[in-house]
mmCIF file of C-alpha atoms in Angstrom:
data_model
loop_
_atom_site.group_PDB
_atom_site.id
_atom_site.type_symbol
_atom_site.label_atom_id
_atom_site.label_comp_id
_atom_site.label_asym_id
_atom_site.label_seq_id
_atom_site.Cartn_x
_atom_site.Cartn_y
_atom_site.Cartn_z
ATOM 1 C CA UNK A 218 108.647 -30.680 112.962
ATOM 2 C CA UNK A 219 106.390 -31.328 115.925
ATOM 3 C CA UNK A 220 102.883 -32.430 115.082
ATOM 4 C CA UNK A 221 101.057 -29.158 114.536
ATOM 5 C CA UNK A 222 97.744 -30.832 113.776
ATOM 6 C CA UNK A 223 96.413 -34.180 114.963
ATOM 7 C CA UNK A 224 93.930 -34.585 112.124
ATOM 8 C CA UNK A 225 92.421 -32.934 109.070
ATOM 9 C CA UNK A 226 89.562 -31.799 111.289
ATOM 10 C CA UNK A 227 92.090 -29.876 113.383
ATOM 11 C CA UNK A 228 93.219 -28.101 110.211
ATOM 12 C CA UNK A 229 89.642 -27.200 109.314
ATOM 13 C CA UNK A 230 88.981 -25.844 112.797
ATOM 14 C CA UNK A 231 92.253 -23.893 113.019
ATOM 15 C CA UNK A 232 91.859 -22.311 109.584
ATOM 16 C CA UNK A 233 88.197 -21.622 110.260
ATOM 17 C CA UNK A 234 89.266 -19.542 113.235
ATOM 18 C CA UNK A 235 91.110 -17.245 110.829
ATOM 19 C CA UNK A 236 88.170 -16.969 108.435
ATOM 20 C CA UNK A 237 89.567 -19.453 105.896
ATOM 21 C CA UNK A 238 87.091 -22.220 105.079
ATOM 22 C CA UNK A 239 88.922 -25.303 103.800
ATOM 23 C CA UNK A 240 87.066 -28.244 102.304
ATOM 24 C CA UNK A 241 87.875 -31.808 103.388
ATOM 25 C CA UNK A 242 90.344 -32.474 100.563
ATOM 26 C CA UNK A 243 92.381 -29.316 101.167
ATOM 27 C CA UNK A 244 92.368 -29.849 104.931
ATOM 28 C CA UNK A 245 93.640 -33.396 104.438
ATOM 29 C CA UNK A 246 96.468 -32.325 102.105
ATOM 30 C CA UNK A 247 97.478 -29.605 104.566
ATOM 31 C CA UNK A 248 97.464 -32.063 107.463
ATOM 32 C CA UNK A 249 99.624 -34.510 105.512
ATOM 33 C CA UNK A 250 102.054 -31.771 104.481
ATOM 34 C CA UNK A 251 102.705 -30.818 108.093
ATOM 35 C CA UNK A 252 103.115 -34.461 109.137
ATOM 36 C CA UNK A 253 105.341 -35.520 106.243
ATOM 37 C CA UNK A 254 107.357 -32.279 105.954
ATOM 38 C CA UNK A 255 106.338 -31.897 102.326
ATOM 39 C CA UNK A 256 105.579 -28.677 100.445
ATOM 40 C CA UNK A 257 102.026 -28.052 99.272
ATOM 41 C CA UNK A 258 101.584 -27.140 95.615
ATOM 42 C CA UNK A 259 98.308 -25.326 95.006
ATOM 43 C CA UNK A 260 97.100 -24.708 91.470
ATOM 44 C CA UNK A 261 93.917 -23.008 90.371
ATOM 45 C CA UNK A 262 92.433 -19.863 88.910
ATOM 46 C CA UNK A 263 93.502 -16.532 90.414
ATOM 47 C CA UNK A 264 91.423 -15.497 93.396
ATOM 48 C CA UNK A 265 90.496 -18.980 94.592
ATOM 49 C CA UNK A 266 92.310 -18.745 97.933
ATOM 50 C CA UNK A 267 95.745 -20.234 97.240
ATOM 51 C CA UNK A 268 97.769 -17.437 98.796
ATOM 52 C CA UNK A 269 95.197 -17.050 101.552
ATOM 53 C CA UNK A 270 95.876 -20.627 102.703
ATOM 54 C CA UNK A 271 99.481 -19.748 103.581
ATOM 55 C CA UNK A 272 98.312 -16.608 105.347
ATOM 56 C CA UNK A 273 95.695 -18.588 107.247
ATOM 57 C CA UNK A 274 98.209 -21.247 108.300
ATOM 58 C CA UNK A 275 100.632 -18.650 109.605
ATOM 59 C CA UNK A 276 97.892 -16.944 111.568
ATOM 60 C CA UNK A 277 96.389 -20.173 112.910
ATOM 61 C CA UNK A 278 99.759 -21.531 114.066
ATOM 62 C CA UNK A 279 101.115 -18.144 115.196
ATOM 63 C CA UNK A 280 104.095 -18.519 112.858
ATOM 64 C CA UNK A 281 105.908 -15.919 110.810
ATOM 65 C CA UNK A 282 104.842 -15.742 107.161
ATOM 66 C CA UNK A 283 107.743 -15.261 104.737
ATOM 67 C CA UNK A 284 106.741 -14.580 101.147
ATOM 68 C CA UNK A 285 108.707 -15.002 97.946
ATOM 69 C CA UNK A 286 106.877 -13.443 95.008
ATOM 70 C CA UNK A 287 108.075 -15.056 91.789
ATOM 71 C CA UNK A 288 108.363 -13.177 88.514
ATOM 72 C CA UNK A 289 109.897 -13.620 85.097
ATOM 73 C CA UNK A 290 113.672 -13.559 85.378
ATOM 74 C CA UNK A 291 113.906 -14.234 89.120
ATOM 75 C CA UNK A 292 117.071 -16.096 90.085
ATOM 76 C CA UNK A 293 118.626 -17.676 93.153
ATOM 77 C CA UNK A 294 120.104 -14.371 94.315
ATOM 78 C CA UNK A 295 116.679 -12.781 94.745
ATOM 79 C CA UNK A 296 115.435 -15.860 96.583
ATOM 80 C CA UNK A 297 118.475 -16.784 98.650
ATOM 81 C CA UNK A 298 120.929 -14.072 99.664
ATOM 82 C CA UNK A 299 123.038 -11.159 98.582
ATOM 83 C CA UNK A 300 125.875 -9.116 100.050
ATOM 84 C CA UNK A 301 125.366 -5.592 101.320
ATOM 85 C CA UNK A 302 127.825 -3.930 98.928
ATOM 86 C CA UNK A 303 127.452 -0.333 100.226
ATOM 87 C CA UNK A 304 128.163 -1.457 103.801
ATOM 88 C CA UNK A 305 131.142 -3.489 102.633
ATOM 89 C CA UNK A 306 132.624 -0.397 100.929
ATOM 90 C CA UNK A 307 131.961 1.672 104.044
ATOM 91 C CA UNK A 308 133.722 -0.954 106.143
ATOM 92 C CA UNK A 309 136.743 -0.882 103.849
ATOM 93 C CA UNK A 310 136.986 2.890 104.058
ATOM 94 C CA UNK A 311 136.620 2.826 107.840
ATOM 95 C CA UNK A 312 139.405 0.268 108.211
ATOM 96 C CA UNK A 313 141.666 2.291 105.937
ATOM 97 C CA UNK A 314 140.972 5.515 107.843
ATOM 98 C CA UNK A 315 141.674 3.990 111.251
ATOM 99 C CA UNK A 316 144.728 1.986 110.299
ATOM 100 C CA UNK A 317 146.608 3.877 107.606
ATOM 101 C CA UNK A 318 150.007 3.062 109.110
ATOM 102 C CA UNK A 319 149.449 -0.611 109.770
ATOM 103 C CA UNK A 320 149.925 -3.480 107.416
ATOM 104 C CA UNK A 321 146.765 -5.302 106.506
ATOM 105 C CA UNK A 322 146.402 -8.966 105.803
ATOM 106 C CA UNK A 323 144.437 -9.068 102.519
ATOM 107 C CA UNK A 324 142.932 -12.461 103.311
ATOM 108 C CA UNK A 325 141.776 -11.343 106.738
ATOM 109 C CA UNK A 326 140.252 -8.200 105.294
ATOM 110 C CA UNK A 327 138.477 -10.210 102.601
ATOM 111 C CA UNK A 328 137.089 -12.527 105.270
ATOM 112 C CA UNK A 329 135.748 -9.524 107.160
ATOM 113 C CA UNK A 330 133.922 -8.323 104.071
ATOM 114 C CA UNK A 331 131.994 -11.559 103.856
ATOM 115 C CA UNK A 332 131.105 -11.627 107.506
ATOM 116 C CA UNK A 333 127.584 -12.494 108.669
ATOM 117 C CA UNK A 334 126.817 -8.824 109.361
ATOM 118 C CA UNK A 335 127.001 -8.011 105.640
ATOM 119 C CA UNK A 336 124.705 -10.842 104.575
ATOM 120 C CA UNK A 337 121.288 -9.894 103.212
ATOM 121 C CA UNK A 338 119.022 -12.895 103.700
ATOM 122 C CA UNK A 339 116.319 -13.233 101.047
ATOM 123 C CA UNK A 340 113.064 -15.175 101.661
ATOM 124 C CA UNK A 341 114.320 -18.765 101.145
ATOM 125 C CA UNK A 342 117.402 -18.348 103.330
ATOM 126 C CA UNK A 343 115.366 -16.405 105.863
ATOM 127 C CA UNK A 344 112.852 -19.261 106.081
ATOM 128 C CA UNK A 345 115.569 -21.887 106.572
ATOM 129 C CA UNK A 346 117.078 -19.865 109.400
ATOM 130 C CA UNK A 347 113.867 -18.811 111.114
ATOM 131 C CA UNK A 348 111.828 -22.017 110.849
ATOM 132 C CA UNK A 349 109.394 -23.033 112.115
ATOM 133 C CA UNK A 350 107.635 -20.566 109.858
ATOM 134 C CA UNK A 351 105.421 -20.563 106.763
ATOM 135 C CA UNK A 352 107.225 -19.953 103.459
ATOM 136 C CA UNK A 353 104.899 -18.837 100.680
ATOM 137 C CA UNK A 354 106.385 -19.190 97.184
ATOM 138 C CA UNK A 355 103.783 -17.320 95.188
ATOM 139 C CA UNK A 356 103.146 -17.817 91.458
ATOM 140 C CA UNK A 357 106.001 -20.245 90.841
ATOM 141 C CA UNK A 358 104.723 -20.644 87.270
ATOM 142 C CA UNK A 359 106.122 -17.182 86.480
ATOM 143 C CA UNK A 360 109.702 -18.340 87.128
ATOM 144 C CA UNK A 361 111.844 -20.279 84.644
ATOM 145 C CA UNK A 362 113.224 -23.836 84.554
ATOM 146 C CA UNK A 363 116.547 -22.892 86.142
ATOM 147 C CA UNK A 364 114.844 -21.348 89.142
ATOM 148 C CA UNK A 365 112.601 -24.383 89.489
ATOM 149 C CA UNK A 366 115.692 -26.612 89.619
ATOM 150 C CA UNK A 367 117.249 -24.430 92.326
ATOM 151 C CA UNK A 368 114.050 -24.510 94.324
ATOM 152 C CA UNK A 369 113.741 -28.266 94.006
ATOM 153 C CA UNK A 370 117.204 -28.743 95.490
ATOM 154 C CA UNK A 371 116.392 -26.528 98.472
ATOM 155 C CA UNK A 372 113.059 -28.231 99.095
ATOM 156 C CA UNK A 373 114.716 -31.649 98.926
ATOM 157 C CA UNK A 374 117.561 -30.936 101.372
ATOM 158 C CA UNK A 375 116.252 -28.007 103.433
ATOM 159 C CA UNK A 376 119.700 -26.445 103.231
ATOM 160 C CA UNK A 377 121.797 -24.084 101.145
ATOM 161 C CA UNK A 378 125.530 -23.498 100.855
ATOM 162 C CA UNK A 379 127.023 -20.020 100.950
ATOM 163 C CA UNK A 380 130.641 -20.335 99.758
ATOM 164 C CA UNK A 381 131.930 -17.659 102.126
ATOM 165 C CA UNK A 382 130.049 -18.923 105.196
ATOM 166 C CA UNK A 383 129.348 -22.615 104.687
ATOM 167 C CA UNK A 384 126.144 -24.668 104.750
ATOM 168 C CA UNK A 385 123.011 -23.358 106.425
ATOM 169 C CA UNK A 386 120.388 -25.980 107.194
ATOM 170 C CA UNK A 387 116.925 -25.689 108.706
ATOM 171 C CA UNK A 388 116.746 -27.300 112.146
ATOM 172 C CA UNK A 389 113.012 -27.593 111.528
ATOM 173 C CA UNK A 390 111.730 -27.538 107.928
ATOM 174 C CA UNK A 391 109.389 -24.632 107.241
ATOM 175 C CA UNK A 392 105.837 -25.190 106.092
ATOM 176 C CA UNK A 393 106.079 -24.424 102.372
ATOM 177 C CA UNK A 394 103.122 -23.423 100.216
ATOM 178 C CA UNK A 395 103.737 -22.986 96.479
ATOM 179 C CA UNK A 396 101.041 -21.449 94.309
ATOM 180 C CA UNK A 397 100.591 -21.553 90.560
ATOM 181 C CA UNK A 398 98.009 -19.993 88.257
ATOM 182 C CA UNK A 399 99.097 -22.558 85.665
ATOM 183 C CA UNK A 400 100.292 -20.069 83.081
ATOM 184 C CA UNK A 401 102.769 -22.837 82.217
ATOM 185 C CA UNK A 402 103.241 -26.434 83.269
ATOM 186 C CA UNK A 403 105.653 -27.058 86.122
ATOM 187 C CA UNK A 404 108.218 -29.834 85.847
ATOM 188 C CA UNK A 405 107.322 -33.275 87.135
ATOM 189 C CA UNK A 406 110.329 -33.321 89.468
ATOM 190 C CA UNK A 407 109.005 -30.360 91.425
ATOM 191 C CA UNK A 408 105.478 -31.741 91.439
ATOM 192 C CA UNK A 409 106.714 -35.083 92.776
ATOM 193 C CA UNK A 410 108.387 -33.307 95.673
ATOM 194 C CA UNK A 411 105.092 -31.655 96.665
ATOM 195 C CA UNK A 412 101.653 -32.698 97.785
ATOM 196 C CA UNK A 413 99.332 -31.400 95.078
ATOM 197 C CA UNK A 414 95.890 -29.844 95.285
ATOM 198 C CA UNK A 415 93.771 -28.044 92.709
ATOM 199 C CA UNK A 416 91.633 -25.263 94.196
ATOM 200 C CA UNK A 417 88.497 -24.637 92.172
ATOM 201 C CA UNK A 418 85.938 -21.882 92.508
ATOM 202 C CA UNK A 419 83.532 -22.811 95.316
ATOM 203 C CA UNK A 420 79.883 -23.559 94.798
ATOM 204 C CA UNK A 421 77.218 -21.068 95.787
ATOM 205 C CA UNK A 422 76.643 -22.383 99.305
ATOM 206 C CA UNK A 423 80.339 -22.499 100.220
ATOM 207 C CA UNK A 424 81.088 -19.106 98.693
ATOM 208 C CA UNK A 425 78.189 -17.585 100.601
ATOM 209 C CA UNK A 426 79.553 -19.138 103.780
ATOM 210 C CA UNK A 427 82.962 -17.616 103.029
ATOM 211 C CA UNK A 428 81.461 -14.145 102.564
ATOM 212 C CA UNK A 429 79.363 -14.404 105.726
ATOM 213 C CA UNK A 430 82.409 -15.604 107.701
ATOM 214 C CA UNK A 431 84.875 -13.038 106.376
ATOM 215 C CA UNK A 432 82.440 -10.105 106.176
ATOM 216 C CA UNK A 433 79.873 -10.458 108.957
ATOM 217 C CA UNK A 434 79.034 -6.742 108.632
ATOM 218 C CA UNK A 435 77.486 -7.376 105.183
ATOM 219 C CA UNK A 436 73.792 -8.209 105.408
ATOM 220 C CA UNK A 437 72.730 -11.762 104.600
ATOM 221 C CA UNK A 438 70.495 -10.561 101.777
ATOM 222 C CA UNK A 439 73.207 -8.479 100.117
ATOM 223 C CA UNK A 440 75.780 -11.252 100.507
ATOM 224 C CA UNK A 441 73.442 -13.722 98.820
ATOM 225 C CA UNK A 442 72.779 -11.333 95.931
ATOM 226 C CA UNK A 443 76.484 -10.712 95.348
ATOM 227 C CA UNK A 444 77.435 -14.389 95.476
ATOM 228 C CA UNK A 445 74.553 -15.393 93.219
ATOM 229 C CA UNK A 446 75.545 -12.792 90.620
ATOM 230 C CA UNK A 447 79.239 -13.774 90.771
ATOM 231 C CA UNK A 448 78.300 -17.413 90.257
ATOM 232 C CA UNK A 449 76.330 -16.426 87.156
ATOM 233 C CA UNK A 450 79.229 -14.361 85.845
ATOM 234 C CA UNK A 451 81.591 -17.338 86.190
ATOM 235 C CA UNK A 452 79.320 -19.756 84.384
ATOM 236 C CA UNK A 453 78.393 -17.331 81.596
ATOM 237 C CA UNK A 454 81.486 -18.242 79.595
ATOM 238 C CA UNK A 455 81.651 -14.669 78.304
ATOM 239 C CA UNK A 456 84.401 -13.187 80.472
ATOM 240 C CA UNK A 457 88.116 -12.880 79.820
ATOM 241 C CA UNK A 458 88.774 -13.113 83.554
ATOM 242 C CA UNK A 459 85.909 -14.380 85.728
ATOM 243 C CA UNK A 460 85.927 -13.035 89.289
ATOM 244 C CA UNK A 461 87.456 -15.212 92.011
ATOM 245 C CA UNK A 462 86.517 -15.432 95.656
ATOM 246 C CA UNK A 463 88.847 -12.529 96.386
ATOM 247 C CA UNK A 464 86.843 -10.358 93.978
ATOM 248 C CA UNK A 465 83.563 -11.530 95.525
ATOM 249 C CA UNK A 466 84.814 -10.359 98.917
ATOM 250 C CA UNK A 467 86.047 -7.074 97.454
ATOM 251 C CA UNK A 468 82.696 -6.438 95.769
ATOM 252 C CA UNK A 469 80.668 -7.231 98.884
ATOM 253 C CA UNK A 470 82.972 -5.000 100.949
ATOM 254 C CA UNK A 471 82.666 -2.185 98.392
ATOM 255 C CA UNK A 472 78.865 -2.397 98.370
ATOM 256 C CA UNK A 473 78.739 -2.307 102.152
ATOM 257 C CA UNK A 474 81.109 0.675 102.155
ATOM 258 C CA UNK A 475 78.881 2.738 99.844
ATOM 259 C CA UNK A 476 75.873 1.909 102.002
ATOM 260 C CA UNK A 477 74.086 -0.417 99.581
ATOM 261 C CA UNK A 478 71.416 -2.633 101.123
ATOM 262 C CA UNK A 479 70.555 -4.472 97.931
ATOM 263 C CA UNK A 480 72.207 -5.121 94.583
ATOM 264 C CA UNK A 481 70.387 -3.231 91.853
ATOM 265 C CA UNK A 482 71.671 -2.491 88.329
ATOM 266 C CA UNK A 483 72.720 1.077 89.196
ATOM 267 C CA UNK A 484 74.854 0.273 92.251
ATOM 268 C CA UNK A 485 76.176 -2.892 90.606
ATOM 269 C CA UNK A 486 77.395 -0.911 87.583
ATOM 270 C CA UNK A 487 78.993 1.746 89.804
ATOM 271 C CA UNK A 488 80.981 -0.812 91.818
ATOM 272 C CA UNK A 489 81.683 -3.339 89.062
ATOM 273 C CA UNK A 490 85.392 -2.481 89.098
ATOM 274 C CA UNK A 491 85.739 -4.378 92.373
ATOM 275 C CA UNK A 492 84.878 -7.622 90.581
ATOM 276 C CA UNK A 493 85.913 -7.262 86.934
ATOM 277 C CA UNK A 494 89.368 -6.134 85.813
ATOM 278 C CA UNK A 495 89.050 -5.971 82.024
ATOM 279 C CA UNK A 496 87.290 -3.183 80.142
ATOM 280 C CA UNK A 497 85.707 -5.649 77.733
ATOM 281 C CA UNK A 498 84.274 -7.677 80.615
ATOM 282 C CA UNK A 499 82.900 -4.593 82.345
ATOM 283 C CA UNK A 500 81.222 -3.284 79.185
ATOM 284 C CA UNK A 501 79.704 -6.668 78.386
ATOM 285 C CA UNK A 502 78.287 -7.161 81.876
ATOM 286 C CA UNK A 503 77.024 -3.584 82.302
ATOM 287 C CA UNK A 504 74.922 -4.110 79.196
ATOM 288 C CA UNK A 505 73.264 -7.188 80.681
ATOM 289 C CA UNK A 506 73.019 -6.379 84.418
ATOM 290 C CA UNK A 507 69.217 -6.122 84.347
ATOM 291 C CA UNK A 508 68.916 -9.591 82.922
ATOM 292 C CA UNK A 509 71.581 -11.093 85.206
ATOM 293 C CA UNK A 510 70.016 -9.665 88.370
ATOM 294 C CA UNK A 511 66.520 -10.907 87.536
ATOM 295 C CA UNK A 512 67.478 -14.323 86.154
#
């Protein structure tokens, strides 16, 4: 891969142009990943900007973003390729209809069925063929050990073998970003293949900067009130699921949409669903909004 960035500062500047504010450590890891052709493994709480990094990189570098959303039970077929069975059947019927009186070579017909035109490329194969691009492998911790092993092999060789077509290799390795919410521990082999970074919730000043950058239409006073309250919610230790940066942005956007100019208990309670996603959390915080907003 050509050098996409000359320094970590270049990463910071490029991502900043998309509205993504990376700290020095994350910018450095991203710079190294592009120089060393290594995947980036991002772990952290939901809503801390892991997925947004891949989106920001694709936008900053004007590259296609290809996303593989992991889930329990995902296997190589969903990630790699499949055959378009309905089109294969249609092809068979068409051949039979046009050539009823001719003898067919079974091997030739079989080869036709596994022609490139019937191949359905899934995200991993698509990324290998279309690189340079950004491949986002989201929530890898939801997949199982077998899928991890498959993924490790692809990320180590940048190629896959399709028995009917042969080996497909990436001329230029894609930029790969893996994210994990750490619902389970990933295997050391996969971690060793990647450059690792833990993304934590930002402090008040950085989160306020993120809101002001991403949502310039929100007043400075309202943005500060929202961020201050979210910071208090996170440190309260009372919530099942504390809000992430994504929820902070959603809440600020919701308040601006309803025309709020300040965060008072009434408007905060009405829009709380933008920030909190559990009934127990919402009930607990609604009961203490007066205290939280005046603390």
